[in-house]
Short mmCIF file of C-alpha atoms and ligand atoms in Angstrom, two decimals:
data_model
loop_
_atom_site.label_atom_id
_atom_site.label_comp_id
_atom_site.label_asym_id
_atom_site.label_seq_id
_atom_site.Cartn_x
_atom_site.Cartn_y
_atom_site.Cartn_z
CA UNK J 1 76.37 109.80 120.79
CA UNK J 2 78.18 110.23 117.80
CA UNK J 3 78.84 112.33 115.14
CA UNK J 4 80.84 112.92 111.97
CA UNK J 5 81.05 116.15 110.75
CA UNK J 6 82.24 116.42 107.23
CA UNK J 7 84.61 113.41 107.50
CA UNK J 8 86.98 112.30 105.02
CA UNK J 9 89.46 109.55 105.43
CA UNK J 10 92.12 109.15 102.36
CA UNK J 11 94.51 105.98 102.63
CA UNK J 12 97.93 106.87 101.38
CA UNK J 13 100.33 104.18 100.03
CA UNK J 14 103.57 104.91 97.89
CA UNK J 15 101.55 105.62 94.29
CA UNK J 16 98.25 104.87 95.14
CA UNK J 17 95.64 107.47 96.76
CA UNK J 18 92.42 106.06 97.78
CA UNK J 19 89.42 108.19 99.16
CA UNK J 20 87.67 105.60 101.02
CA UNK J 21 85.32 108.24 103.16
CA UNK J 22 84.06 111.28 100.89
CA UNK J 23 82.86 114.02 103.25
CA UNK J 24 80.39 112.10 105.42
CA UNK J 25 77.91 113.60 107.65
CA UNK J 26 76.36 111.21 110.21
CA UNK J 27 74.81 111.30 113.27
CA UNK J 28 74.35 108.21 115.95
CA UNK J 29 71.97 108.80 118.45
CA UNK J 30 72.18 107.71 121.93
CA UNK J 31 70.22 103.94 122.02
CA UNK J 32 70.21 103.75 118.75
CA UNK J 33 70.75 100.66 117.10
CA UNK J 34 71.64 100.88 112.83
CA UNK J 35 73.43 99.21 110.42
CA UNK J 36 75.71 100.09 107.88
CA UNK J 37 75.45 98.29 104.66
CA UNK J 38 77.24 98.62 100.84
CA UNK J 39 79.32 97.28 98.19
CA UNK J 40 82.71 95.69 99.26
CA UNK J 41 85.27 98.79 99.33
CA UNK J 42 83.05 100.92 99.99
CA UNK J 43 84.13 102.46 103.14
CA UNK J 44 82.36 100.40 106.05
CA UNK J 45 85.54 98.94 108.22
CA UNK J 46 86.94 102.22 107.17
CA UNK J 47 83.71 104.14 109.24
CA UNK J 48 83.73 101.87 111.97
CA UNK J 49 87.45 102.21 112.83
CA UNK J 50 87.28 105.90 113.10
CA UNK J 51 84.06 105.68 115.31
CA UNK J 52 86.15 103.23 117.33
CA UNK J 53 89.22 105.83 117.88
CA UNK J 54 91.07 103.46 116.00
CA UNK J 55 92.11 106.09 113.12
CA UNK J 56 91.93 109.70 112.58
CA UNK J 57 90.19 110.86 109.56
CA UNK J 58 92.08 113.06 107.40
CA UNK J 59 90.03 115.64 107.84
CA UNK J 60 86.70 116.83 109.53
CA UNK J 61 85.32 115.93 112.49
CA UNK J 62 84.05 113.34 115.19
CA UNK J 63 81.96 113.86 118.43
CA UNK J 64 81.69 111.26 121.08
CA UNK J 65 79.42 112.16 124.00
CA UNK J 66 79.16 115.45 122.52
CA UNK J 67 82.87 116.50 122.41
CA UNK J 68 85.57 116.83 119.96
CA UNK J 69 87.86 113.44 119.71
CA UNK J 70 90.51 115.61 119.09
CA UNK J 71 89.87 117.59 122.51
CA UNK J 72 90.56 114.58 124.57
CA UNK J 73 94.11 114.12 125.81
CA UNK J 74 95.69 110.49 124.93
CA UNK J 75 95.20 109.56 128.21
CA UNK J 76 91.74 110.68 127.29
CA UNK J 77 91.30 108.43 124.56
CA UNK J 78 92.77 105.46 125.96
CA UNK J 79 90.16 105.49 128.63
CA UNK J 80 86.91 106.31 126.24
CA UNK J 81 88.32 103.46 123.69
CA UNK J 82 88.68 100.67 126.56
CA UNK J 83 85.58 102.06 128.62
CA UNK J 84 82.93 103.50 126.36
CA UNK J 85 83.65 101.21 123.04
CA UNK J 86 83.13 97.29 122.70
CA UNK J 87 84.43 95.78 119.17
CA UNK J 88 82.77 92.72 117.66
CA UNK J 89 84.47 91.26 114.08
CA UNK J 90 83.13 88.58 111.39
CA UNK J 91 86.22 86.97 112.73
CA UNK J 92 85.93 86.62 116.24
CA UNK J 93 89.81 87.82 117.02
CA UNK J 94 89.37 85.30 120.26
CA UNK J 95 93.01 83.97 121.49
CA UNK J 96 93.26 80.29 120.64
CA UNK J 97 95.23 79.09 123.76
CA UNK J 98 93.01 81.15 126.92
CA UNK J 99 90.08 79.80 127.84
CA UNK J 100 86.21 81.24 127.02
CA UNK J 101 86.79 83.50 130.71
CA UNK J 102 90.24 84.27 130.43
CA UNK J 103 89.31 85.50 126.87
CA UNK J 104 86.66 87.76 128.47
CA UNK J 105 88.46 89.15 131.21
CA UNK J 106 91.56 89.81 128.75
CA UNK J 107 90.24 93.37 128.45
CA UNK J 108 89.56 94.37 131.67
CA UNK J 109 93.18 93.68 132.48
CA UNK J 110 93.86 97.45 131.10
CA UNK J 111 91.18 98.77 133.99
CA UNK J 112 93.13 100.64 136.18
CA UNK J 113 92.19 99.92 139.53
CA UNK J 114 90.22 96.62 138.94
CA UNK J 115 90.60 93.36 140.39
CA UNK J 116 91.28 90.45 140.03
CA UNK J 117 87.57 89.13 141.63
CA UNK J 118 86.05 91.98 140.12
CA UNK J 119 87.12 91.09 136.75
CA UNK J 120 86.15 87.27 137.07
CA UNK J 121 82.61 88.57 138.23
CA UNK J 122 82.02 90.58 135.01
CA UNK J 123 83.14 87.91 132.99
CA UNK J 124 80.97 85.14 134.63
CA UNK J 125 78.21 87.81 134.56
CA UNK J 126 78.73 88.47 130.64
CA UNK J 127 79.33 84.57 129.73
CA UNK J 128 75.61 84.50 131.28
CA UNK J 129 74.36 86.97 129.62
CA UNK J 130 74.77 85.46 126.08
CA UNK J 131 73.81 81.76 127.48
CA UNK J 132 77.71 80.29 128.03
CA UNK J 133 77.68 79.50 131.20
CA UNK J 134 78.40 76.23 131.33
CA UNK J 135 81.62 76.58 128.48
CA UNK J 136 83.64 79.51 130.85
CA UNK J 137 86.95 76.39 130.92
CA UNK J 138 86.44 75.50 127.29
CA UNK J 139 89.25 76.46 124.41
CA UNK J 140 87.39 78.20 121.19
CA UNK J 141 88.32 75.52 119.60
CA UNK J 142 86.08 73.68 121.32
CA UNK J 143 83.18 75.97 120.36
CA UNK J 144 81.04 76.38 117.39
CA UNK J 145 81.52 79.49 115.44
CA UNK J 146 78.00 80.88 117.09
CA UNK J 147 79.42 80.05 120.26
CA UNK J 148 82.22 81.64 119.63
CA UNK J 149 80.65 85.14 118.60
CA UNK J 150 78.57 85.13 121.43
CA UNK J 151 82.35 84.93 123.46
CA UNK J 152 82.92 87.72 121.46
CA UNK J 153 80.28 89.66 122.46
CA UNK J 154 80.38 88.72 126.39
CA UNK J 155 84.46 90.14 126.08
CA UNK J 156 82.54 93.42 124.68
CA UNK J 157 79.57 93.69 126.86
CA UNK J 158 82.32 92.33 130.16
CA UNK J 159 83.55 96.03 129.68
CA UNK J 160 80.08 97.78 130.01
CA UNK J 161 80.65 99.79 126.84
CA UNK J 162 77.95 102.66 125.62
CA UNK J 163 78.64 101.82 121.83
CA UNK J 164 79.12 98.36 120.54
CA UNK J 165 80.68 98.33 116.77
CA UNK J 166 80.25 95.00 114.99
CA UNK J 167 81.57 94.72 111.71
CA UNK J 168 79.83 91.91 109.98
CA UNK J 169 78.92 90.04 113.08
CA UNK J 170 77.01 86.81 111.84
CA UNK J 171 79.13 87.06 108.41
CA UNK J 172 81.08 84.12 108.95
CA UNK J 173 78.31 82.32 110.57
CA UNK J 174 75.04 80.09 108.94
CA UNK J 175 71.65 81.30 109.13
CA UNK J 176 70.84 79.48 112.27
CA UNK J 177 73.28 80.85 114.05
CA UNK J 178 73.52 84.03 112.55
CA UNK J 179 70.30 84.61 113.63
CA UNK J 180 71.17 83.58 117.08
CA UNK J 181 73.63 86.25 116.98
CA UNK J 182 71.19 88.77 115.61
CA UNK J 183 68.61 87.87 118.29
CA UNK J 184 71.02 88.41 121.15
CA UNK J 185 72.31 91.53 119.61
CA UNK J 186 68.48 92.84 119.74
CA UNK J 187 68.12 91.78 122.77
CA UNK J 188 71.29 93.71 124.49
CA UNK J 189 69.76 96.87 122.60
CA UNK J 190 66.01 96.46 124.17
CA UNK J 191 67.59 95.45 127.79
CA UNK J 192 70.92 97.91 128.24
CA UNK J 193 70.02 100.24 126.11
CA UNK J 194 73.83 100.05 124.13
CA UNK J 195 74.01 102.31 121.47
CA UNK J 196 74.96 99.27 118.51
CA UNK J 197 76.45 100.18 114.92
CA UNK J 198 76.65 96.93 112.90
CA UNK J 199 78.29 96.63 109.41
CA UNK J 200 76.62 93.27 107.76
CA UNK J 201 76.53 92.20 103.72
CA UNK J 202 72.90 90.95 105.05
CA UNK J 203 69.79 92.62 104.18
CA UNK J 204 67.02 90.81 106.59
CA UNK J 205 70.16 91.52 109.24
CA UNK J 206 69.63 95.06 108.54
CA UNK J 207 66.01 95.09 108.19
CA UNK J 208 66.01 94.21 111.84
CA UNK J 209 67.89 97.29 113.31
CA UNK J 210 66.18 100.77 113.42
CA UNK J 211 67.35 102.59 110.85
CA UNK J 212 69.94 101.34 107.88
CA UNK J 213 73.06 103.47 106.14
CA UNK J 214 73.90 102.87 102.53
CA UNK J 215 77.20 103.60 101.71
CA UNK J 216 78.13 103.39 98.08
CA UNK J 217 82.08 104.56 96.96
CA UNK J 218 82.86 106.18 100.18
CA UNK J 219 79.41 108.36 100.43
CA UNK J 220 76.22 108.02 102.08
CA UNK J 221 73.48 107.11 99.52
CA UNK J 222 70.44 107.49 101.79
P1 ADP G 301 84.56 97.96 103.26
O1 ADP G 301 84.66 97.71 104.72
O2 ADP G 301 83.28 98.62 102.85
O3 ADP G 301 84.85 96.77 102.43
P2 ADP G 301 87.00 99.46 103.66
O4 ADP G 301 86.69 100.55 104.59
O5 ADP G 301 87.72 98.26 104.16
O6 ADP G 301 85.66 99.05 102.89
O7 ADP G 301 87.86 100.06 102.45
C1 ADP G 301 87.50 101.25 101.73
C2 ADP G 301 88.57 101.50 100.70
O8 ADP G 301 89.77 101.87 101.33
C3 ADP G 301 88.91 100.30 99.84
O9 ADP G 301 89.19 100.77 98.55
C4 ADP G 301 90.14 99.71 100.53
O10 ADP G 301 90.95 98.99 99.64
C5 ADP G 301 90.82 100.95 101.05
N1 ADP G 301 91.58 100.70 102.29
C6 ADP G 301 91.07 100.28 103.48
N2 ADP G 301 92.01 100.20 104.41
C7 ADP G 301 93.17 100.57 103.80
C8 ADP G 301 94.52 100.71 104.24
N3 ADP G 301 94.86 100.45 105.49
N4 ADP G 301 95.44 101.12 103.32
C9 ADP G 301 95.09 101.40 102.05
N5 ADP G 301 93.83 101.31 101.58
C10 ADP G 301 92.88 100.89 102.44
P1 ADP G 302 87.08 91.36 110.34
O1 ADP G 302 88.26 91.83 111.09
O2 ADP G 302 85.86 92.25 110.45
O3 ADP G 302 86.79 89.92 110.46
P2 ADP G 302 88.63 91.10 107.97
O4 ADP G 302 89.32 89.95 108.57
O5 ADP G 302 88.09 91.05 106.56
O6 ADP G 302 87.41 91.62 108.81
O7 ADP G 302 89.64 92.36 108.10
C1 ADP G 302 89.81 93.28 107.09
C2 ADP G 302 90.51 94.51 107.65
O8 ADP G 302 91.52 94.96 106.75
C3 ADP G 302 89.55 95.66 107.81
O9 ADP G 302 89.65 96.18 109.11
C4 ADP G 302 89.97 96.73 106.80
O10 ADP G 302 89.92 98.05 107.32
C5 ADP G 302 91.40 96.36 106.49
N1 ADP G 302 91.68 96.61 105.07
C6 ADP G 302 90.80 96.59 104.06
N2 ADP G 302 91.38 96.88 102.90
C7 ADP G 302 92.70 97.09 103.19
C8 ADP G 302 93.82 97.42 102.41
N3 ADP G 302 93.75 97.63 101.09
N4 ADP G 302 95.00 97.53 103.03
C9 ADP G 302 95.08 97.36 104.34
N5 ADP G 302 94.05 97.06 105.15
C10 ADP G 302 92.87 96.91 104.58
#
């Protein structure tokens, strides 16, 4: 589902050089659900924004579906980033002043050829998914942080992605509701089969998923 070949990403500010991907080699299968865990600085937000066609590495390659990111046209890209990909943060990134569904159907906006009804169905379909259906005219201010992940992840799964990357998912959250989170995340695995790559600080987070990456300094340790 996806694969880096050889992949190293070097940030480049006026006097400072910093290798924050050495040469990694990694393959995601199709289904697959792993996490990604390390040291601070070592390189996770970096790997997850390249496997989201958010940044180019500076050199090697990446395979989604089996092809060459670079071989896609923009056009391409644009499509495989708002079809195939769903983004979760520690953070949320939900917009304050929309409500719970017009946060979730904020994405689907960029669907060419979808409409309006179509877009409130998916929405009201995802907001049931993760158990908000009764909090679609709600502000996120009016939501516990829990609540508001699991927004978060109905605007992902509204889009019907193949690959959901969360990058520290339950890390702003407490253990109740982190493992809320978790639980749901599971479940989306077992039931749609999304291929899930989660970056988390959290070990018995980690545990849970099939197969965990160590990163240390930029390279895979395991
Ligand atoms: P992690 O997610 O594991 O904390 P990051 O991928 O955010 O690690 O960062 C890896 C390294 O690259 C760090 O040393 C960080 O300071 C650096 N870095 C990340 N993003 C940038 C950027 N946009 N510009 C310069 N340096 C960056
Ligand atoms: P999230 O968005 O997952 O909640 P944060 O709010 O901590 O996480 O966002 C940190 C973002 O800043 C990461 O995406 C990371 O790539 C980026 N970043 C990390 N280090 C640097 C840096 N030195 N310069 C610029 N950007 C950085």
């Amino acid at each position: 589902m996806i694969k880096l070949a050889d992949v190293e990403k070097v940030y480049q500010t006026d006097t400072i050089e910093t290798v924050a991907l050495n040469r990694v080699n990694l393959t995601i299968n199709r289904g697959e659900f792993v996490s990604i865990m390390g040291p601070s600085g070592c390189g996770k937000s970096t790997l997850l924004s390249l496997m989201g066609l958010l940044d180019e590495p500076t050199s090697g390659t990446i395979e989604i579906g089996g092809r060459a990111v670079t071989s896609y046209s923009d056009k391409e890209l644009a499509k495989l980033r708002n079809h195939k990909i769903g983004f979760i943060f520690q953070s949320f990134h939900l917009i304050n002043d929309l409500s719970v569904l017009d946060n979730v159907e904020l994405p689907l906006l960029y669907r060419a050829g979808m409409g309006g009804k179509e877009r409130r169905q998916r929405a009201l379909a995802a907001l049931e998914k993760v158990g908000l259906s009764a909090r679609t005219k709600h502000f996120p201010s009016q939501l516990s942080g829990g609540q508001r992940q699991r927004v978060a992840i109905a605007r992902a799964l509204a889009g019907a992605p193949e690959i959901i990357l969360a990058d520290e998912p339950t890390g702003n959250l407490d253990s109740v509701m982190g493992e809320e989170i978790m639980d749901l995340l599971l479940s989306l695995h077992r039931e749609e089969g999304t291929t899930i790559v989660m970056v988390t600080h959290d070990e018995n987070m980690a545990l849970k998923t099939e197969r965990v990456i160590r990163f240390f300094d930029g390279s895979q340790v395991n």
